[in-house]
Coordinates of C-alpha atoms in Angstrom, one line a residue:
M1 CA 129.4 24.5 137.3
L2 CA 130.8 24.2 140.3
E3 CA 133.1 27.2 139.6
D4 CA 129.7 29.3 138.5
K5 CA 128.8 28.1 141.7
K6 CA 131.7 28.9 143.7
T7 CA 131.0 32.2 141.4
K8 CA 127.7 32.6 142.6
I9 CA 128.6 32.4 146.1
Y10 CA 132.0 34.2 146.5
I11 CA 129.1 37.4 144.9
V12 CA 126.5 35.9 147.8
L13 CA 129.3 37.0 150.4
I14 CA 130.7 39.9 149.0
I15 CA 126.4 41.6 148.8
T16 CA 126.5 40.0 152.0
A17 CA 129.4 41.9 154.0
S18 CA 128.3 45.1 151.9
V19 CA 125.2 45.0 153.3
L20 CA 126.5 44.2 156.3
M21 CA 129.9 47.0 156.5
T22 CA 126.9 49.5 155.2
S23 CA 124.3 48.8 158.1
L24 CA 127.0 48.7 160.6
S25 CA 128.7 52.1 159.9
F26 CA 125.1 53.5 159.1
Y27 CA 124.5 51.8 163.0
F28 CA 127.7 53.6 164.2
Y29 CA 127.5 57.3 162.3
Q30 CA 124.2 56.4 164.2
A31 CA 124.7 55.8 167.4
F32 CA 128.1 59.1 167.7
F33 CA 127.1 61.2 165.3
S34 CA 123.5 61.7 164.8
P35 CA 121.1 64.1 167.5
N36 CA 120.0 62.6 170.6
T37 CA 119.7 64.7 173.1
L38 CA 115.9 67.3 173.5
L39 CA 115.9 67.2 170.1
E40 CA 111.5 68.3 170.9
K41 CA 113.0 71.3 173.2
E42 CA 114.8 74.3 172.6
E43 CA 116.2 75.2 175.7
P44 CA 119.2 74.0 177.8
Y45 CA 118.8 71.1 180.7
L46 CA 120.8 71.3 183.6
L47 CA 121.6 67.6 184.6
H48 CA 122.2 66.6 188.4
I49 CA 124.2 63.2 188.7
A50 CA 124.5 62.5 192.0
S51 CA 127.4 60.7 194.0
N52 CA 127.8 57.4 193.4
S53 CA 125.6 57.4 190.8
T54 CA 126.0 54.3 188.7
F55 CA 125.7 54.4 185.2
K56 CA 122.4 52.6 184.7
M57 CA 120.9 55.5 186.6
V58 CA 122.9 58.0 184.3
S59 CA 120.9 56.7 181.5
D60 CA 117.6 55.6 183.2
S61 CA 117.2 59.0 184.7
L62 CA 117.8 60.2 180.4
Y63 CA 115.8 58.6 179.1
E64 CA 112.9 59.0 181.8
K65 CA 113.4 63.0 182.0
E66 CA 113.0 62.7 178.3
I67 CA 117.0 64.3 178.3
I68 CA 117.4 61.5 175.3
H69 CA 115.6 59.9 172.6
D70 CA 117.9 56.1 172.1
V71 CA 119.0 55.0 175.2
I72 CA 120.3 52.0 173.3
T73 CA 122.6 53.7 171.3
F74 CA 123.7 56.5 173.3
S75 CA 124.3 53.3 175.9
F76 CA 126.6 51.5 172.7
A77 CA 127.8 55.0 172.5
A78 CA 129.0 55.0 176.3
K79 CA 130.5 51.8 175.9
V80 CA 132.7 52.5 173.3
M81 CA 134.0 55.1 174.8
G82 CA 134.7 54.1 178.3
Y83 CA 132.0 56.6 180.4
Q84 CA 129.8 53.3 181.7
D85 CA 132.7 52.6 183.9
D86 CA 133.7 56.3 184.7
V87 CA 130.7 57.7 186.0
K88 CA 131.5 61.4 187.3
P89 CA 128.4 63.7 189.5
G90 CA 128.4 66.7 188.9
Q91 CA 125.7 69.6 187.2
Y92 CA 125.7 69.2 183.5
T93 CA 124.3 72.0 180.5
I94 CA 122.7 69.8 178.3
T95 CA 122.1 71.2 174.9
P96 CA 119.2 70.5 172.1
R97 CA 120.5 68.3 169.7
M98 CA 123.9 66.9 170.6
S99 CA 125.2 63.7 169.2
N100 CA 125.5 61.0 171.8
M101 CA 129.7 61.4 171.0
N102 CA 129.8 65.0 172.3
L103 CA 127.3 63.7 175.0
V104 CA 129.4 61.1 176.4
K105 CA 132.5 63.1 176.4
L106 CA 130.7 66.1 177.8
L107 CA 130.0 63.9 180.7
G108 CA 132.6 62.0 180.6
S109 CA 135.1 65.0 180.9
G110 CA 134.1 65.9 184.8
K111 CA 133.9 69.7 183.1
Q112 CA 130.8 71.3 184.8
T113 CA 128.5 74.4 184.4
P114 CA 129.5 75.8 188.4
V115 CA 126.0 76.8 190.3
R116 CA 126.2 80.2 191.8
L117 CA 125.6 80.3 195.7
T118 CA 124.3 83.5 196.6
F119 CA 123.1 84.0 200.7
N120 CA 122.0 87.2 202.4
N121 CA 119.1 87.5 204.7
V122 CA 120.7 85.2 206.8
R123 CA 119.9 85.3 211.0
T124 CA 120.8 82.4 212.5
K125 CA 123.0 79.0 211.4
E126 CA 119.9 77.1 210.7
D127 CA 119.1 79.8 208.0
L128 CA 122.8 79.8 206.8
A129 CA 122.2 76.0 206.0
E130 CA 119.3 76.6 204.3
K131 CA 119.9 79.0 202.2
I132 CA 123.6 77.9 201.2
T133 CA 122.5 74.2 200.5
K134 CA 119.6 75.5 198.6
N135 CA 120.3 74.3 195.5
L136 CA 123.6 71.9 195.8
E137 CA 123.7 67.9 196.3
M138 CA 124.9 68.4 200.0
T139 CA 121.4 68.5 202.4
Q140 CA 120.7 71.6 204.7
A141 CA 121.4 69.2 207.8
D142 CA 125.2 67.9 206.9
F143 CA 126.2 71.4 206.4
L144 CA 124.4 72.7 209.8
A145 CA 126.2 69.9 211.5
L146 CA 129.4 70.9 211.0
L147 CA 128.6 75.0 211.8
K148 CA 127.6 73.5 215.1
D149 CA 131.2 71.0 215.1
S150 CA 132.9 72.8 217.7
L151 CA 136.3 71.2 216.5
N152 CA 135.7 71.5 213.7
I153 CA 134.8 75.7 214.1
R154 CA 137.5 75.8 216.0
K155 CA 139.9 74.2 213.0
F156 CA 139.5 77.3 211.5
G157 CA 140.1 79.8 214.2
F158 CA 136.7 80.9 215.2
E159 CA 134.5 79.9 218.1
E160 CA 131.2 78.7 218.2
E161 CA 129.5 83.1 219.2
T162 CA 131.5 84.0 216.1
I163 CA 131.7 81.6 212.8
M164 CA 128.8 83.1 211.7
A165 CA 131.5 86.3 210.9
M166 CA 133.6 84.2 208.4
F167 CA 131.0 83.7 205.9
I168 CA 130.9 87.2 203.9
P169 CA 127.1 87.5 202.0
N170 CA 128.5 87.3 198.3
T171 CA 127.9 85.4 195.5
Y172 CA 130.5 82.9 194.4
E173 CA 130.5 80.4 192.0
V174 CA 130.7 76.3 193.3
W175 CA 130.6 72.6 192.3
W176 CA 126.9 71.8 192.4
N177 CA 128.5 67.9 194.8
T178 CA 131.0 69.9 196.4
S179 CA 131.2 67.9 199.9
P180 CA 130.1 70.3 203.2
E181 CA 134.0 69.9 204.2
N182 CA 135.2 71.3 200.7
L183 CA 132.8 74.4 201.2
F184 CA 133.3 75.0 204.2
D185 CA 137.3 75.3 203.3
R186 CA 136.2 77.9 200.2
M187 CA 134.0 80.0 202.4
Y188 CA 137.3 80.8 204.2
K189 CA 139.3 81.0 202.0
E190 CA 136.7 84.0 200.5
Y191 CA 136.9 85.0 204.6
G192 CA 140.8 85.8 203.6
V193 CA 140.1 87.2 200.1
F194 CA 137.7 89.7 202.0
W195 CA 139.8 90.8 204.8
T196 CA 142.4 92.8 203.0
E197 CA 145.2 94.2 205.0
E198 CA 144.0 97.8 204.4
R199 CA 141.2 96.3 205.9
K200 CA 142.3 94.8 208.6
Q201 CA 144.5 98.1 209.5
Q202 CA 141.3 99.6 208.9
A203 CA 139.9 97.4 212.6
S204 CA 143.4 98.2 214.6
A205 CA 142.5 101.6 213.9
I206 CA 139.0 101.6 215.8
G207 CA 140.1 99.4 218.2
L208 CA 138.4 96.1 216.5
S209 CA 139.4 92.9 214.9
P210 CA 137.8 91.9 212.4
N211 CA 135.4 89.6 214.6
Q212 CA 134.0 92.3 216.4
V213 CA 134.0 94.3 213.5
S214 CA 131.9 91.8 212.3
T215 CA 130.1 91.7 214.8
L216 CA 129.3 95.4 215.3
A217 CA 128.3 94.9 211.9
S218 CA 125.4 93.0 212.2
I219 CA 124.0 95.5 215.1
V220 CA 124.2 98.2 212.2
Q221 CA 122.9 96.0 209.5
A222 CA 120.2 95.4 211.9
E223 CA 119.5 98.9 212.8
T224 CA 119.1 100.2 208.8
Q225 CA 118.6 99.1 205.3
K226 CA 119.7 102.7 204.3
S227 CA 122.9 101.7 203.7
D228 CA 123.8 105.6 203.2
E229 CA 123.0 105.9 206.5
R230 CA 125.6 103.0 207.9
P231 CA 128.7 104.2 208.3
K232 CA 126.2 107.1 211.2
V233 CA 124.7 104.8 212.6
A234 CA 128.1 102.8 213.4
G235 CA 129.8 106.2 213.8
V236 CA 127.5 106.4 217.0
Y237 CA 128.3 103.2 218.6
L238 CA 131.7 103.6 218.2
N239 CA 131.0 106.4 220.3
R240 CA 129.5 104.9 222.9
L241 CA 132.4 102.0 223.1
R242 CA 135.0 104.5 223.4
I243 CA 132.7 105.4 226.6
N244 CA 132.2 101.9 227.8
M245 CA 128.3 103.5 227.4
A246 CA 126.3 100.6 227.1
L247 CA 125.2 99.7 223.3
Q248 CA 121.9 99.4 224.2
A249 CA 121.1 97.7 220.7
D250 CA 117.0 97.1 220.3
P251 CA 118.8 93.9 217.3
T252 CA 120.0 92.8 220.3
L253 CA 117.3 91.9 222.7
V254 CA 115.2 90.6 219.2
F255 CA 118.2 88.3 219.3
A256 CA 118.3 87.3 223.0
A257 CA 114.7 86.7 222.7
G258 CA 114.8 84.2 219.9
D259 CA 112.2 86.1 218.1
F260 CA 112.3 87.7 215.2
E261 CA 108.6 88.4 214.7
I262 CA 109.1 90.6 217.5
K263 CA 107.9 94.8 216.7
R264 CA 108.4 96.9 219.1
V265 CA 111.0 96.2 222.4
L266 CA 109.5 96.6 225.2
N267 CA 111.0 96.8 229.0
V268 CA 110.4 92.9 229.6
H269 CA 113.0 91.8 226.6
K270 CA 115.2 94.6 228.5
E271 CA 115.3 92.1 231.4
I272 CA 116.9 89.3 229.4
D273 CA 119.8 88.0 231.1
S274 CA 122.0 87.1 228.0
P275 CA 125.3 88.3 227.0
Y276 CA 123.7 89.7 224.0
N277 CA 121.1 92.4 226.2
T278 CA 123.2 95.1 224.8
Y279 CA 121.1 96.9 227.5
K280 CA 122.8 95.5 230.4
Y281 CA 125.9 94.3 229.5
T282 CA 128.7 96.5 227.8
G283 CA 130.3 96.0 225.4
L284 CA 129.9 94.4 222.4
P285 CA 127.9 90.5 222.5
P286 CA 129.8 86.7 221.8
G287 CA 129.4 87.5 218.2
P288 CA 126.9 88.5 215.0
I289 CA 123.5 88.6 215.3
N290 CA 123.4 88.3 211.7
L291 CA 124.7 87.4 208.9
P292 CA 126.4 91.7 207.9
E293 CA 126.7 92.4 204.7
I294 CA 129.6 93.8 202.9
S295 CA 128.3 97.7 203.0
A296 CA 127.8 96.9 206.4
L297 CA 131.0 96.0 207.3
D298 CA 133.2 98.5 205.3
A299 CA 129.9 101.3 207.0
V300 CA 131.6 99.5 210.7
L301 CA 135.4 100.3 208.9
K302 CA 134.7 103.7 207.2
P303 CA 132.4 104.8 210.1
E304 CA 131.5 109.0 209.9
S305 CA 132.9 110.6 212.8
H306 CA 130.4 112.5 214.4
E307 CA 129.2 112.7 217.9
Y308 CA 126.2 111.5 218.5
L309 CA 126.1 109.1 221.1
Y310 CA 122.1 108.6 220.1
F311 CA 119.0 107.5 217.9
C312 CA 116.2 106.8 217.1
A313 CA 113.6 105.8 214.2
K314 CA 112.0 109.2 211.9
E315 CA 108.2 109.6 212.8
D316 CA 107.7 109.4 208.9
F317 CA 108.3 105.7 208.2
S318 CA 110.6 106.5 205.9
G319 CA 113.4 104.0 207.9
Y320 CA 115.5 106.5 207.7
H321 CA 116.8 108.2 211.8
S322 CA 116.8 111.4 213.7
F323 CA 119.7 111.3 215.6
A324 CA 121.2 113.5 218.9
T325 CA 124.3 114.1 221.4
N326 CA 122.4 114.1 224.4
L327 CA 119.6 112.4 225.6
N328 CA 117.1 115.2 226.4
D329 CA 117.4 115.6 222.4
H330 CA 116.9 112.1 221.7
L331 CA 113.9 111.7 223.7
N332 CA 112.0 114.4 222.0
N333 CA 112.7 112.2 219.0
A334 CA 112.0 109.2 220.5
R335 CA 108.4 110.9 222.0
R336 CA 108.0 111.7 218.3
Y337 CA 108.5 108.1 217.2
Q338 CA 105.8 106.7 219.4
S339 CA 103.2 109.1 219.1
A340 CA 103.7 107.5 215.1
L341 CA 103.8 104.4 216.0
N342 CA 100.4 104.9 218.3
Q343 CA 98.8 106.8 215.8
A344 CA 99.5 103.6 213.5
K345 CA 98.4 101.3 215.5
I346 CA 101.7 99.9 216.1
Y347 CA 102.5 97.8 218.8

């Protein structure tokens, strides 16, 4: 009887252990291999993990945003795989029906999805800070502070007036959680990539430094949005610089006034006492009046060769300009344009 009882107990223990093992195996499988992300979704989700985030912050965010279905199995897998103590900030692409194991592997690897950074139509440092940080973790204020920090600026060989020339409008890939300092370093590297030996030689051939090219290009860009006309406009200003004639560029007065809503430059604007007033002072202003696009920079580096000294917006409001070699022809062009403005009641 005793032997039979022992046998029964042994069998019960074996069965119990088997059930437990089966249950644990099933739980392990569920925890690591079953789908647990975006179960009701068809599209990927961009997850942002902020710097200094804890695992609890990450798991709470995943659950609250309905990215994961079961937070307990996710936490278990993260614990076993060592992710709970090694959270990496950044931007990650979470795809539907990922398993906990694959999700933890992704987040633990630090393999971020880069941000495509694009900035253009920039007039001021404030504009640049707003646009360059729009889809990044850093704040606009943090980047702007660095953009206005004279010690930081001079480290890169620029001055407060010329620092905008370091930023070449284009599309770049950066990490979401990159620091303001690292982004500055990256933009300086891209500046070096843009200013090839060929471009430096082109700048030297027209008697300008790279910073001066950026300054003139910013004026050319403000004068015309027509890329095919920019080399011609650049040629006018270079002709004026060669004979020490005032540039008399209306966009520089708008910049000096700090009022970008000005539609029509008047005589009162020409009296503004500013180094950016190219009616009052000859030569180039101290720095760019906006962030010139590559097409504007290349227009200055490869200007159209001609004898024009004047240009005026065409009266058809096409965005193109009428060019003249002498003041009399220019005044006639200007009168036609002024008449068109008056008729259109643009003041």
